[in-house]
Every structure is written in structure tokens, then in C-alpha cells.
Amino acid sequence: MARAVPGPPGQWLIGDVTAYQSDRLGWLATNRDRFGDVVRLSSNVIAVHHPDLVHQVLAQTNHAYTVDNGLRAGRRERLDQQAHVAEWMAVRREIWSAIADQLTIRHAERFTARVTDELTDLTSSPFDLTQACRRLLGRALTDFCAGAEADPSRLETLAEAADSLFGTALQALLSHEGRVGWWPRPHAREAVRANRHLLDLLEDLIRRRLPEGRPEQPRDLVDGLAAGVAAEADLSKAVSVLRSVMFASHGVPGAAQAWIALRLAEHAEMAAAIAAEPDADDRYIGAFIKEALRLHPPQWLITRTTAERVLIGGHEIDRGVEVLLCPYLLHRDPRFWRDPERFDPARWLDTGQPHARHAYLPFGAGPRFCPGSQLATAQLTVVTRLLARDYRLKLPPVSEVRATTNGLLMPESVTARLVSIDPRKEVHA
């Protein structure tokens, strides 16, 4: 027999939403410990904490669960969105998987040269850590997608359009205005305009690339996509894939890099180990990045909406209920990790898996697993290695840094200084 979902009494109609919004992570942690792995926040929102149940929700996304993107509202529009999911997923698999690996390698080579110049510019004066990292990685994504574009101003316009879409869509999601079809949606309207603007820019970019013919090796994602365009339908699919990559991959790598920088500054011996590691060997730097993503997952909260009546942990959940999944708490749960609050890259170097099954998901899981995870990891590897080898970071301890959970998990108001290392002085030091 299905059981009712337990949770704090809260208030009439809105449940415990007021308390949750005042301290999201605190509310989730406290009520997980009090009520268990499935907790009621309000009549139409629940939180799920056990890794097996989290995996169940993510694995059934696109069928039993949908993903809200901030551009739609109400049940009718969610159903309309779900009707096109299968086609969109097929396009993503066919086009993205065919060209992503080779492009990532070419991009990493080009990106290394460009990011070196940008890091050098940062040594001139103090800067906001999160803003600098988001700009650095945001421009890296633009380079991957359209780096062969000869006009730098077009690339800057494209990067700004992607940033605008990410910001407006995030506000629409945070406002929850799309959960009621008749409710005014000012944030969603802004997101729709930003989305249309980005789509127009991307379509123009691909159309201008078509007459150039197919290069022997694609220089960027636009080259790879343009090579498969033979009709208007192909163009529409190419634009859809390009937009999805720019939107889905935007923001997360920059937030991750900010946390990685803080950890590099705090652990000089680990930074030295990364600097000493040959470029061809990513074992230790890979472990360092995994550990930073464990303790500081930018996507600290993942949401899904039930598309039908489902059973979660013995609880029957109606259609239209929002399900909150929290990688941040999952990654720090002592039931599934050894010494979870300790920053320890070595846990990833031991034989065997350092966590319980399904307890690590920095890029999500299931059919909506982030397609740009390999690209993001490659970019983080390039920047982290350069920071560890060629610079010293002056940053406060992680324990003194306040994290914002208003969207992505990001360090808030952290002033950084970047000091270039003279290799000759290092040798004689």
C-alpha cells in the first residue's frame, strides 16, 4: 500500500516553501535527517535523497518525468514539449555524437593558446573570481561552437546572447511562474525573446558557413553541423543542436572553475602535483577536478516534473509534482561516501569506486545526461593545469567563502589576484 509523503506541516496552500526559500540547502538537509529520503515540501513539490531513487527519476526522464526549461508554462505546454523530446534526443545523438570527440581535441589545442592570453590579462589587477571564470569558460564554449568565425565581434555577440538566454531562463525557473498556466510570466517572456535572438544568430551563422563548402576537418561545431545540411529540415536540426549545446553547457564550467581555483589556492601541494604531471597524463588532475565537482557541484539541484502517476520509495506521487534532487547533499552523505567533508582527490586514485552506486552525478544521469560533459572536463583540465603551472592564486580559504544557491552553486563576491610565476626564479628558489 502506498504511503503518504512525510514532511513539515508548513502553511496552508504553500506548504513549507517560505522556510525552504530562506535556506534551501539547510531545509533539504534538516528535513532529510528528520523525515527520510522522500520529503514533502508542499502539495506539489517533493525532495528525493537516496541515490537509487534519484537514479530512478533521472533514468525515467522523457517518459515518466519531464524537464522544465523556463520557456513554457502549465501542463498543456509541458505536454507539447514532451511530444518533441524523442525527435530532439534522436537529433542530439546522431549529430553530436558523430563529431564531438574530434572537435573537442581540436578545440583544446586552440583554446590553450587563447586562454593563456586571457589569464595573462587577469594578472594586471584584482578581479571577481566567479565573473572571470564564467567569462573565460563561456568564451571557450563559444570558441568550440563557432571558433572559426573570422569576425571577433560576431563571437562576442554570440557569447552575450547565450549568456542572456541562460540568465533569463534561470530566472524564469527560479520564479516558478511557469507552474501555473494562467499566471503572468514576465521572466519566461524575456527568456523566449532571448531564445529567439540566439536562434536567429545561430541560423545566420550556419547559413553564412554553407557556401564555404565542407572542410577536410571541421574547425568548430558549426563546420561539423553545416556539413550535414542539405535541406531546410537539416538546417533546423543543426540550429537546434547548436543552441542546445550553447544553452545546456553555459554557466556550469565557469562555476566549476571558480571552485577549482579556490581549492588550488588552498592546497599548494596539490597544485604542485598537478604542475609536475606531464600534459599527456591526466590522472591526478582528473582526480582533483572530480573531487572539486563532488564537493561543489554547480548543478547542486536537479528538478524533474512527473508526467504521470509514479511510485517513489513506496510513495505514490501524482502527475504534475515537481521532484527535487540534490547532488550537493548526495555527494556529502556519509552513508554513501567515506569521510565526505574532506577534500581528498586521492579517493579517486584508489582501486574501486569511492562511493555507493549512483551517488555521484556532477553532470546528471539518464537520457538527459549532459552531452557537453567531456568538453567541459577538457576545458577545466586546460585551465586548471595552466593555473597550477604558471600562476599563484591569492584567494581566501574555502571555509570563508559564501556560496550562492540562487541557480548554480557559485562562490559569491570573491576577490582574486593572479600572480604570474617566472620559471627561472622557481628553478633557483
Short mmCIF file of C-alpha atoms in Angstrom, two decimals:
data_model
loop_
_atom_site.label_atom_id
_atom_site.label_comp_id
_atom_site.label_asym_id
_atom_site.label_seq_id
_atom_site.Cartn_x
_atom_site.Cartn_y
_atom_site.Cartn_z
CA MET A 1 0.00 0.00 0.00
CA ALA A 2 1.36 3.41 -0.99
CA ARG A 3 2.31 5.70 1.90
CA ALA A 4 1.80 9.47 2.21
CA VAL A 5 4.97 11.52 1.78
CA PRO A 6 6.09 12.89 5.17
CA GLY A 7 7.21 16.48 5.68
CA PRO A 8 6.91 19.53 7.94
CA PRO A 9 3.38 20.93 8.35
CA GLY A 10 4.15 24.27 6.69
CA GLN A 11 1.39 26.70 5.75
CA TRP A 12 -1.93 26.34 4.00
CA LEU A 13 -1.58 26.04 0.20
CA ILE A 14 2.16 26.80 0.02
CA GLY A 15 3.46 24.16 2.46
CA ASP A 16 6.95 24.89 3.78
CA VAL A 17 8.08 26.89 0.74
CA THR A 18 8.82 30.06 2.76
CA ALA A 19 11.25 28.22 5.04
CA TYR A 20 12.81 26.46 2.04
CA GLN A 21 13.42 29.67 0.13
CA SER A 22 15.13 31.29 3.11
CA ASP A 23 17.72 28.45 3.29
CA ARG A 24 17.41 25.88 0.52
CA LEU A 25 20.31 23.60 1.43
CA GLY A 26 19.61 23.90 5.14
CA TRP A 27 15.96 22.95 4.65
CA LEU A 28 16.80 19.96 2.45
CA ALA A 29 19.46 18.63 4.84
CA THR A 30 17.43 19.16 8.02
CA ASN A 31 14.27 17.57 6.70
CA ARG A 32 16.11 14.67 5.07
CA ASP A 33 17.52 13.82 8.50
CA ARG A 34 14.11 14.32 10.11
CA PHE A 35 11.77 12.63 7.63
CA GLY A 36 13.90 10.35 5.46
CA ASP A 37 14.79 10.07 1.79
CA VAL A 38 11.44 11.25 0.38
CA VAL A 39 10.16 14.52 1.89
CA ARG A 40 7.15 16.71 1.11
CA LEU A 41 7.91 20.41 0.63
CA SER A 42 4.39 21.35 -0.48
CA SER A 43 1.38 19.68 -2.06
CA ASN A 44 3.09 19.65 -5.47
CA VAL A 45 6.82 19.55 -4.58
CA ILE A 46 8.83 16.72 -3.01
CA ALA A 47 12.56 16.13 -2.39
CA VAL A 48 14.24 12.77 -3.04
CA HIS A 49 17.62 11.91 -1.49
CA HIS A 50 18.55 8.22 -1.78
CA PRO A 51 20.86 7.55 -4.78
CA ASP A 52 18.79 4.61 -6.03
CA LEU A 53 15.63 6.71 -6.02
CA VAL A 54 17.44 9.66 -7.59
CA HIS A 55 18.69 7.36 -10.34
CA GLN A 56 15.16 6.01 -10.85
CA VAL A 57 13.85 9.52 -11.50
CA LEU A 58 16.70 10.51 -13.82
CA ALA A 59 16.61 7.22 -15.74
CA GLN A 60 12.87 7.62 -16.45
CA THR A 61 13.18 11.23 -17.64
CA ASN A 62 11.48 11.86 -21.01
CA HIS A 63 8.89 9.22 -20.13
CA ALA A 64 7.60 9.31 -16.56
CA TYR A 65 9.26 12.69 -15.88
CA THR A 66 9.80 15.88 -17.87
CA VAL A 67 12.39 18.65 -17.72
CA ASP A 68 11.11 22.21 -17.33
CA ASN A 69 13.31 24.72 -19.17
CA GLY A 70 11.81 28.04 -18.10
CA LEU A 71 10.38 28.76 -21.57
CA ARG A 72 6.98 27.12 -21.10
CA ALA A 73 4.14 27.18 -18.59
CA GLY A 74 1.44 24.84 -17.38
CA ARG A 75 0.52 21.25 -18.16
CA ARG A 76 -0.50 21.86 -21.80
CA GLU A 77 2.84 23.37 -22.74
CA ARG A 78 4.75 20.70 -20.80
CA LEU A 79 2.92 18.03 -22.79
CA ASP A 80 3.71 19.86 -26.02
CA GLN A 81 7.36 19.97 -25.01
CA GLN A 82 7.36 16.27 -24.19
CA ALA A 83 5.85 15.42 -27.59
CA HIS A 84 9.02 16.70 -29.29
CA VAL A 85 11.51 15.14 -26.88
CA ALA A 86 12.05 11.92 -28.84
CA GLU A 87 12.86 13.80 -32.04
CA TRP A 88 15.19 16.21 -30.25
CA MET A 89 17.04 13.38 -28.46
CA ALA A 90 17.50 11.50 -31.74
CA VAL A 91 18.95 14.58 -33.41
CA ARG A 92 21.28 15.15 -30.46
CA ARG A 93 22.55 11.56 -30.60
CA GLU A 94 23.02 11.43 -34.36
CA ILE A 95 24.74 14.77 -34.90
CA TRP A 96 26.50 15.49 -31.63
CA SER A 97 28.00 12.03 -31.08
CA ALA A 98 29.34 11.92 -34.65
CA ILE A 99 31.57 15.00 -34.32
CA ALA A 100 32.02 15.88 -30.64
CA ASP A 101 35.15 13.84 -29.88
CA GLN A 102 37.31 15.08 -32.76
CA LEU A 103 36.16 18.66 -32.24
CA THR A 104 36.98 18.56 -28.54
CA ILE A 105 40.58 17.64 -29.34
CA ARG A 106 40.97 20.42 -31.92
CA HIS A 107 39.27 22.93 -29.65
CA ALA A 108 41.51 22.08 -26.69
CA GLU A 109 44.60 22.91 -28.76
CA ARG A 110 43.17 26.26 -29.90
CA PHE A 111 41.69 27.05 -26.51
CA THR A 112 45.02 26.56 -24.71
CA ALA A 113 46.62 29.38 -26.71
CA ARG A 114 43.67 31.72 -26.22
CA VAL A 115 43.20 31.11 -22.52
CA THR A 116 46.90 31.75 -21.88
CA ASP A 117 46.48 35.29 -23.18
CA GLU A 118 43.32 35.84 -21.14
CA LEU A 119 44.95 34.60 -17.92
CA THR A 120 47.88 36.93 -18.53
CA ASP A 121 45.46 39.85 -18.77
CA LEU A 122 43.99 38.93 -15.36
CA THR A 123 47.36 39.46 -13.63
CA SER A 124 47.11 43.24 -14.04
CA SER A 125 44.65 43.87 -11.20
CA PRO A 126 42.28 42.16 -8.71
CA PHE A 127 39.12 40.64 -10.20
CA ASP A 128 35.89 38.93 -9.21
CA LEU A 129 36.65 35.21 -9.31
CA THR A 130 33.27 33.90 -10.41
CA GLN A 131 32.68 36.54 -13.07
CA ALA A 132 36.15 35.98 -14.54
CA CYS A 133 35.77 32.20 -14.62
CA ARG A 134 32.32 32.33 -16.15
CA ARG A 135 33.52 34.71 -18.84
CA LEU A 136 36.61 32.62 -19.53
CA LEU A 137 34.71 29.34 -19.88
CA GLY A 138 31.73 30.98 -21.61
CA ARG A 139 34.04 32.30 -24.32
CA ALA A 140 35.61 28.85 -24.51
CA LEU A 141 32.21 27.37 -25.30
CA THR A 142 31.68 29.99 -28.00
CA ASP A 143 35.06 29.06 -29.45
CA PHE A 144 34.11 25.38 -29.55
CA CYS A 145 30.85 26.16 -31.31
CA ALA A 146 31.97 28.91 -33.70
CA GLY A 147 35.70 29.50 -33.23
CA ALA A 148 36.39 29.54 -36.97
CA GLU A 149 34.35 32.75 -37.32
CA ALA A 150 36.69 35.42 -38.68
CA ASP A 151 34.90 38.40 -37.10
CA PRO A 152 35.62 38.59 -33.32
CA SER A 153 32.64 40.91 -32.79
CA ARG A 154 30.27 38.19 -34.03
CA LEU A 155 31.71 35.77 -31.49
CA GLU A 156 31.26 38.34 -28.72
CA THR A 157 27.64 38.94 -29.78
CA LEU A 158 27.03 35.19 -29.78
CA ALA A 159 28.55 34.78 -26.32
CA GLU A 160 26.44 37.64 -24.96
CA ALA A 161 23.26 36.14 -26.47
CA ALA A 162 23.98 32.75 -24.88
CA ASP A 163 24.64 34.43 -21.54
CA SER A 164 21.37 36.38 -21.81
CA LEU A 165 19.37 33.22 -22.54
CA PHE A 166 20.97 31.36 -19.64
CA GLY A 167 20.26 34.20 -17.22
CA THR A 168 16.65 34.83 -18.25
CA ALA A 169 15.75 31.14 -18.38
CA LEU A 170 17.28 30.66 -14.94
CA GLN A 171 15.18 33.50 -13.53
CA ALA A 172 12.05 32.00 -15.08
CA LEU A 173 12.76 28.66 -13.44
CA LEU A 174 13.59 30.18 -10.05
CA SER A 175 10.40 32.23 -10.07
CA HIS A 176 8.27 29.07 -10.62
CA GLU A 177 5.94 31.25 -12.68
CA GLY A 178 5.64 28.51 -15.30
CA ARG A 179 3.98 26.06 -12.93
CA VAL A 180 0.61 27.77 -13.32
CA GLY A 181 -0.61 28.22 -16.88
CA TRP A 182 -2.69 31.37 -16.26
CA TRP A 183 -0.10 33.17 -14.12
CA PRO A 184 1.73 36.17 -15.69
CA ARG A 185 5.14 35.11 -16.99
CA PRO A 186 7.41 38.17 -17.39
CA HIS A 187 10.60 36.15 -16.86
CA ALA A 188 9.51 33.47 -19.31
CA ARG A 189 8.68 36.12 -21.92
CA GLU A 190 12.18 37.54 -21.54
CA ALA A 191 13.63 34.04 -21.89
CA VAL A 192 11.58 33.39 -25.03
CA ARG A 193 12.88 36.63 -26.60
CA ALA A 194 16.45 35.75 -25.65
CA ASN A 195 16.00 32.26 -27.09
CA ARG A 196 14.65 33.63 -30.37
CA HIS A 197 17.55 36.06 -30.64
CA LEU A 198 20.11 33.29 -30.10
CA LEU A 199 18.37 31.01 -32.64
CA ASP A 200 18.43 33.79 -35.23
CA LEU A 201 22.14 34.38 -34.68
CA LEU A 202 22.91 30.67 -34.95
CA GLU A 203 20.86 30.21 -38.12
CA ASP A 204 22.61 33.17 -39.73
CA LEU A 205 25.97 31.74 -38.69
CA ILE A 206 25.27 28.36 -40.29
CA ARG A 207 23.78 29.88 -43.47
CA ARG A 208 26.87 32.05 -43.96
CA ARG A 209 29.10 28.99 -43.50
CA LEU A 210 27.26 26.83 -46.08
CA PRO A 211 28.76 28.41 -49.26
CA GLU A 212 32.28 27.78 -47.94
CA GLY A 213 31.91 24.06 -48.58
CA ARG A 214 32.92 21.24 -46.28
CA PRO A 215 36.47 21.50 -44.86
CA GLU A 216 38.58 18.37 -44.69
CA GLN A 217 38.48 18.59 -40.89
CA PRO A 218 35.78 20.59 -39.05
CA ARG A 219 37.27 23.61 -37.27
CA ASP A 220 34.33 24.06 -34.91
CA LEU A 221 30.83 22.74 -34.25
CA VAL A 222 29.31 24.97 -36.93
CA ASP A 223 31.57 23.32 -39.55
CA GLY A 224 30.53 19.88 -38.38
CA LEU A 225 26.83 20.71 -38.42
CA ALA A 226 26.91 22.65 -41.71
CA ALA A 227 28.43 19.63 -43.43
CA GLY A 228 25.19 17.72 -42.86
CA VAL A 229 22.82 20.45 -44.08
CA ALA A 230 21.21 19.62 -47.43
CA ALA A 231 17.69 20.98 -46.84
CA GLU A 232 15.76 23.37 -44.59
CA ALA A 233 14.84 20.49 -42.28
CA ASP A 234 18.54 19.72 -41.85
CA LEU A 235 19.22 23.38 -41.08
CA SER A 236 16.55 23.39 -38.39
CA LYS A 237 18.09 20.31 -36.75
CA ALA A 238 21.58 21.80 -36.92
CA VAL A 239 20.42 25.04 -35.29
CA SER A 240 18.61 23.02 -32.60
CA VAL A 241 21.75 21.05 -31.71
CA LEU A 242 23.94 24.17 -31.71
CA ARG A 243 21.51 26.05 -29.49
CA SER A 244 21.17 23.12 -27.08
CA VAL A 245 24.95 22.87 -26.68
CA MET A 246 25.33 26.60 -26.06
CA PHE A 247 22.45 26.69 -23.59
CA ALA A 248 22.98 23.43 -21.70
CA SER A 249 26.76 23.88 -21.38
CA HIS A 250 26.67 27.56 -20.41
CA GLY A 251 27.49 28.65 -16.89
CA VAL A 252 28.33 25.29 -15.32
CA PRO A 253 32.02 25.07 -16.36
CA GLY A 254 32.66 28.64 -15.21
CA ALA A 255 31.15 27.99 -11.79
CA ALA A 256 33.15 24.75 -11.53
CA GLN A 257 36.38 26.53 -12.45
CA ALA A 258 35.84 29.09 -9.70
CA TRP A 259 35.60 26.33 -7.08
CA ILE A 260 38.62 24.56 -8.57
CA ALA A 261 40.64 27.79 -8.32
CA LEU A 262 39.71 28.12 -4.64
CA ARG A 263 40.85 24.57 -3.96
CA LEU A 264 44.10 25.10 -5.88
CA ALA A 265 44.88 28.16 -3.75
CA GLU A 266 44.10 26.27 -0.54
CA HIS A 267 46.17 23.17 -1.37
CA ALA A 268 49.56 24.29 -2.65
CA GLU A 269 50.95 20.75 -2.53
CA MET A 270 48.16 19.52 -4.80
CA ALA A 271 48.73 22.38 -7.21
CA ALA A 272 52.41 21.43 -7.30
CA ALA A 273 51.50 17.82 -8.08
CA ILE A 274 49.31 18.97 -10.97
CA ALA A 275 52.08 21.23 -12.28
CA ALA A 276 54.56 18.34 -12.18
CA GLU A 277 52.25 15.94 -14.01
CA PRO A 278 53.05 15.54 -17.75
CA ASP A 279 50.47 17.04 -20.09
CA ALA A 280 49.74 13.60 -21.51
CA ASP A 281 48.90 12.24 -18.05
CA ASP A 282 45.53 13.43 -16.70
CA ARG A 283 45.31 11.01 -13.79
CA TYR A 284 45.93 13.34 -10.83
CA ILE A 285 44.43 16.47 -12.35
CA GLY A 286 41.39 14.38 -13.30
CA ALA A 287 41.03 13.23 -9.69
CA PHE A 288 41.39 16.82 -8.45
CA ILE A 289 38.63 18.04 -10.78
CA LYS A 290 36.34 15.14 -9.84
CA GLU A 291 36.80 15.91 -6.17
CA ALA A 292 36.08 19.62 -6.68
CA LEU A 293 32.89 18.72 -8.58
CA ARG A 294 31.93 16.35 -5.77
CA LEU A 295 32.08 18.95 -3.03
CA HIS A 296 30.97 21.86 -5.21
CA PRO A 297 28.62 20.63 -7.96
CA PRO A 298 27.47 23.75 -9.87
CA GLN A 299 24.18 21.99 -10.62
CA TRP A 300 23.57 21.49 -6.92
CA LEU A 301 19.86 20.93 -7.53
CA ILE A 302 18.19 18.99 -10.36
CA THR A 303 14.44 19.17 -10.90
CA ARG A 304 12.01 16.96 -12.75
CA THR A 305 8.21 17.06 -13.07
CA THR A 306 6.10 13.90 -13.03
CA ALA A 307 4.34 13.32 -16.36
CA GLU A 308 2.19 10.54 -14.93
CA ARG A 309 1.41 8.97 -11.58
CA VAL A 310 4.60 7.31 -10.27
CA LEU A 311 5.83 5.32 -7.28
CA ILE A 312 8.94 6.65 -5.49
CA GLY A 313 10.22 4.75 -2.47
CA GLY A 314 6.80 3.32 -1.72
CA HIS A 315 5.08 6.72 -2.07
CA GLU A 316 2.51 7.26 -4.82
CA ILE A 317 3.16 10.62 -6.48
CA ASP A 318 0.55 12.32 -8.68
CA ARG A 319 1.18 13.77 -12.11
CA GLY A 320 2.44 17.36 -12.20
CA VAL A 321 4.52 17.16 -9.00
CA GLU A 322 7.98 18.75 -9.02
CA VAL A 323 10.74 16.44 -7.77
CA LEU A 324 13.89 17.99 -6.25
CA LEU A 325 17.16 16.02 -6.44
CA CYS A 326 20.21 17.44 -4.63
CA PRO A 327 23.66 16.29 -5.82
CA TYR A 328 25.27 18.61 -3.25
CA LEU A 329 23.82 16.66 -0.32
CA LEU A 330 24.16 13.31 -2.08
CA HIS A 331 27.89 13.94 -2.63
CA ARG A 332 28.37 14.70 1.09
CA ASP A 333 26.19 11.96 2.57
CA PRO A 334 28.27 9.75 4.95
CA ARG A 335 26.01 6.81 4.13
CA PHE A 336 27.45 6.72 0.62
CA TRP A 337 30.94 8.26 0.98
CA ARG A 338 33.95 7.77 3.23
CA ASP A 339 34.93 10.97 5.10
CA PRO A 340 32.70 13.02 2.78
CA GLU A 341 33.54 16.53 4.04
CA ARG A 342 37.26 16.09 3.39
CA PHE A 343 38.73 17.35 0.11
CA ASP A 344 40.68 14.28 -0.98
CA PRO A 345 41.48 13.74 -4.68
CA ALA A 346 43.30 10.52 -3.71
CA ARG A 347 39.94 8.81 -3.18
CA TRP A 348 39.62 8.75 -6.99
CA LEU A 349 43.05 7.16 -7.43
CA ASP A 350 42.33 4.09 -5.32
CA THR A 351 41.15 0.89 -6.95
CA GLY A 352 37.41 0.51 -6.88
CA GLN A 353 34.62 3.07 -6.80
CA PRO A 354 34.90 5.60 -3.94
CA HIS A 355 31.15 5.90 -3.45
CA ALA A 356 27.91 3.94 -3.40
CA ARG A 357 26.22 3.24 -6.71
CA HIS A 358 24.53 6.30 -8.29
CA ALA A 359 25.90 8.62 -5.57
CA TYR A 360 27.99 10.83 -7.89
CA LEU A 361 26.31 12.90 -10.60
CA PRO A 362 28.06 16.20 -11.37
CA PHE A 363 26.63 16.13 -14.90
CA GLY A 364 23.30 14.47 -14.15
CA ALA A 365 22.40 10.97 -15.32
CA GLY A 366 19.96 9.11 -17.52
CA PRO A 367 18.87 10.15 -21.01
CA ARG A 368 19.35 13.84 -20.18
CA PHE A 369 22.95 13.35 -19.03
CA CYS A 370 24.88 16.48 -20.02
CA PRO A 371 26.18 15.96 -23.59
CA GLY A 372 28.90 18.53 -23.01
CA SER A 373 30.49 16.78 -20.02
CA GLN A 374 33.54 15.64 -21.99
CA LEU A 375 34.00 19.12 -23.44
CA ALA A 376 33.62 20.76 -20.02
CA THR A 377 36.14 18.37 -18.47
CA ALA A 378 38.63 19.08 -21.27
CA GLN A 379 38.26 22.84 -20.76
CA LEU A 380 38.57 22.56 -16.97
CA THR A 381 41.69 20.44 -17.42
CA VAL A 382 43.34 23.05 -19.66
CA VAL A 383 42.63 25.99 -17.34
CA THR A 384 43.46 24.10 -14.14
CA ARG A 385 46.80 22.90 -15.48
CA LEU A 386 47.75 26.42 -16.62
CA LEU A 387 46.76 27.91 -13.24
CA ALA A 388 48.75 25.30 -11.32
CA ARG A 389 51.83 25.50 -13.54
CA ASP A 390 52.17 29.19 -14.42
CA TYR A 391 50.44 31.16 -11.65
CA ARG A 392 49.88 31.55 -7.96
CA LEU A 393 46.34 32.32 -6.83
CA LYS A 394 45.68 34.62 -3.91
CA LEU A 395 42.25 33.71 -2.57
CA PRO A 396 40.52 33.33 0.81
CA PRO A 397 40.11 29.86 2.37
CA VAL A 398 37.11 27.91 1.12
CA SER A 399 35.67 27.93 4.66
CA GLU A 400 35.36 31.73 4.47
CA VAL A 401 33.64 31.76 1.07
CA ARG A 402 29.90 32.15 0.89
CA ALA A 403 28.16 30.05 -1.76
CA THR A 404 25.09 31.24 -3.58
CA THR A 405 22.39 28.68 -4.35
CA ASN A 406 20.27 31.07 -6.38
CA GLY A 407 20.57 28.96 -9.53
CA LEU A 408 24.03 27.44 -9.85
CA LEU A 409 26.25 26.81 -6.83
CA MET A 410 28.85 29.57 -7.15
CA PRO A 411 31.30 31.42 -4.88
CA GLU A 412 29.82 34.79 -4.04
CA SER A 413 31.79 38.07 -4.08
CA VAL A 414 35.29 36.60 -4.01
CA THR A 415 38.11 38.96 -4.99
CA ALA A 416 41.07 37.17 -6.56
CA ARG A 417 44.61 38.03 -7.54
CA LEU A 418 46.60 36.07 -10.09
CA VAL A 419 50.40 36.24 -9.88
CA SER A 420 52.47 35.00 -12.81
CA ILE A 421 55.36 32.66 -11.99
CA ASP A 422 58.77 33.27 -13.56
CA PRO A 423 60.07 29.73 -14.25
CA ARG A 424 63.68 30.90 -13.91
CA LYS A 425 63.05 32.20 -10.40
CA GLU A 426 61.26 28.99 -9.49
CA VAL A 427 64.30 26.94 -10.53
CA HIS A 428 66.72 28.98 -8.37
CA ALA A 429 64.34 29.45 -5.44
#
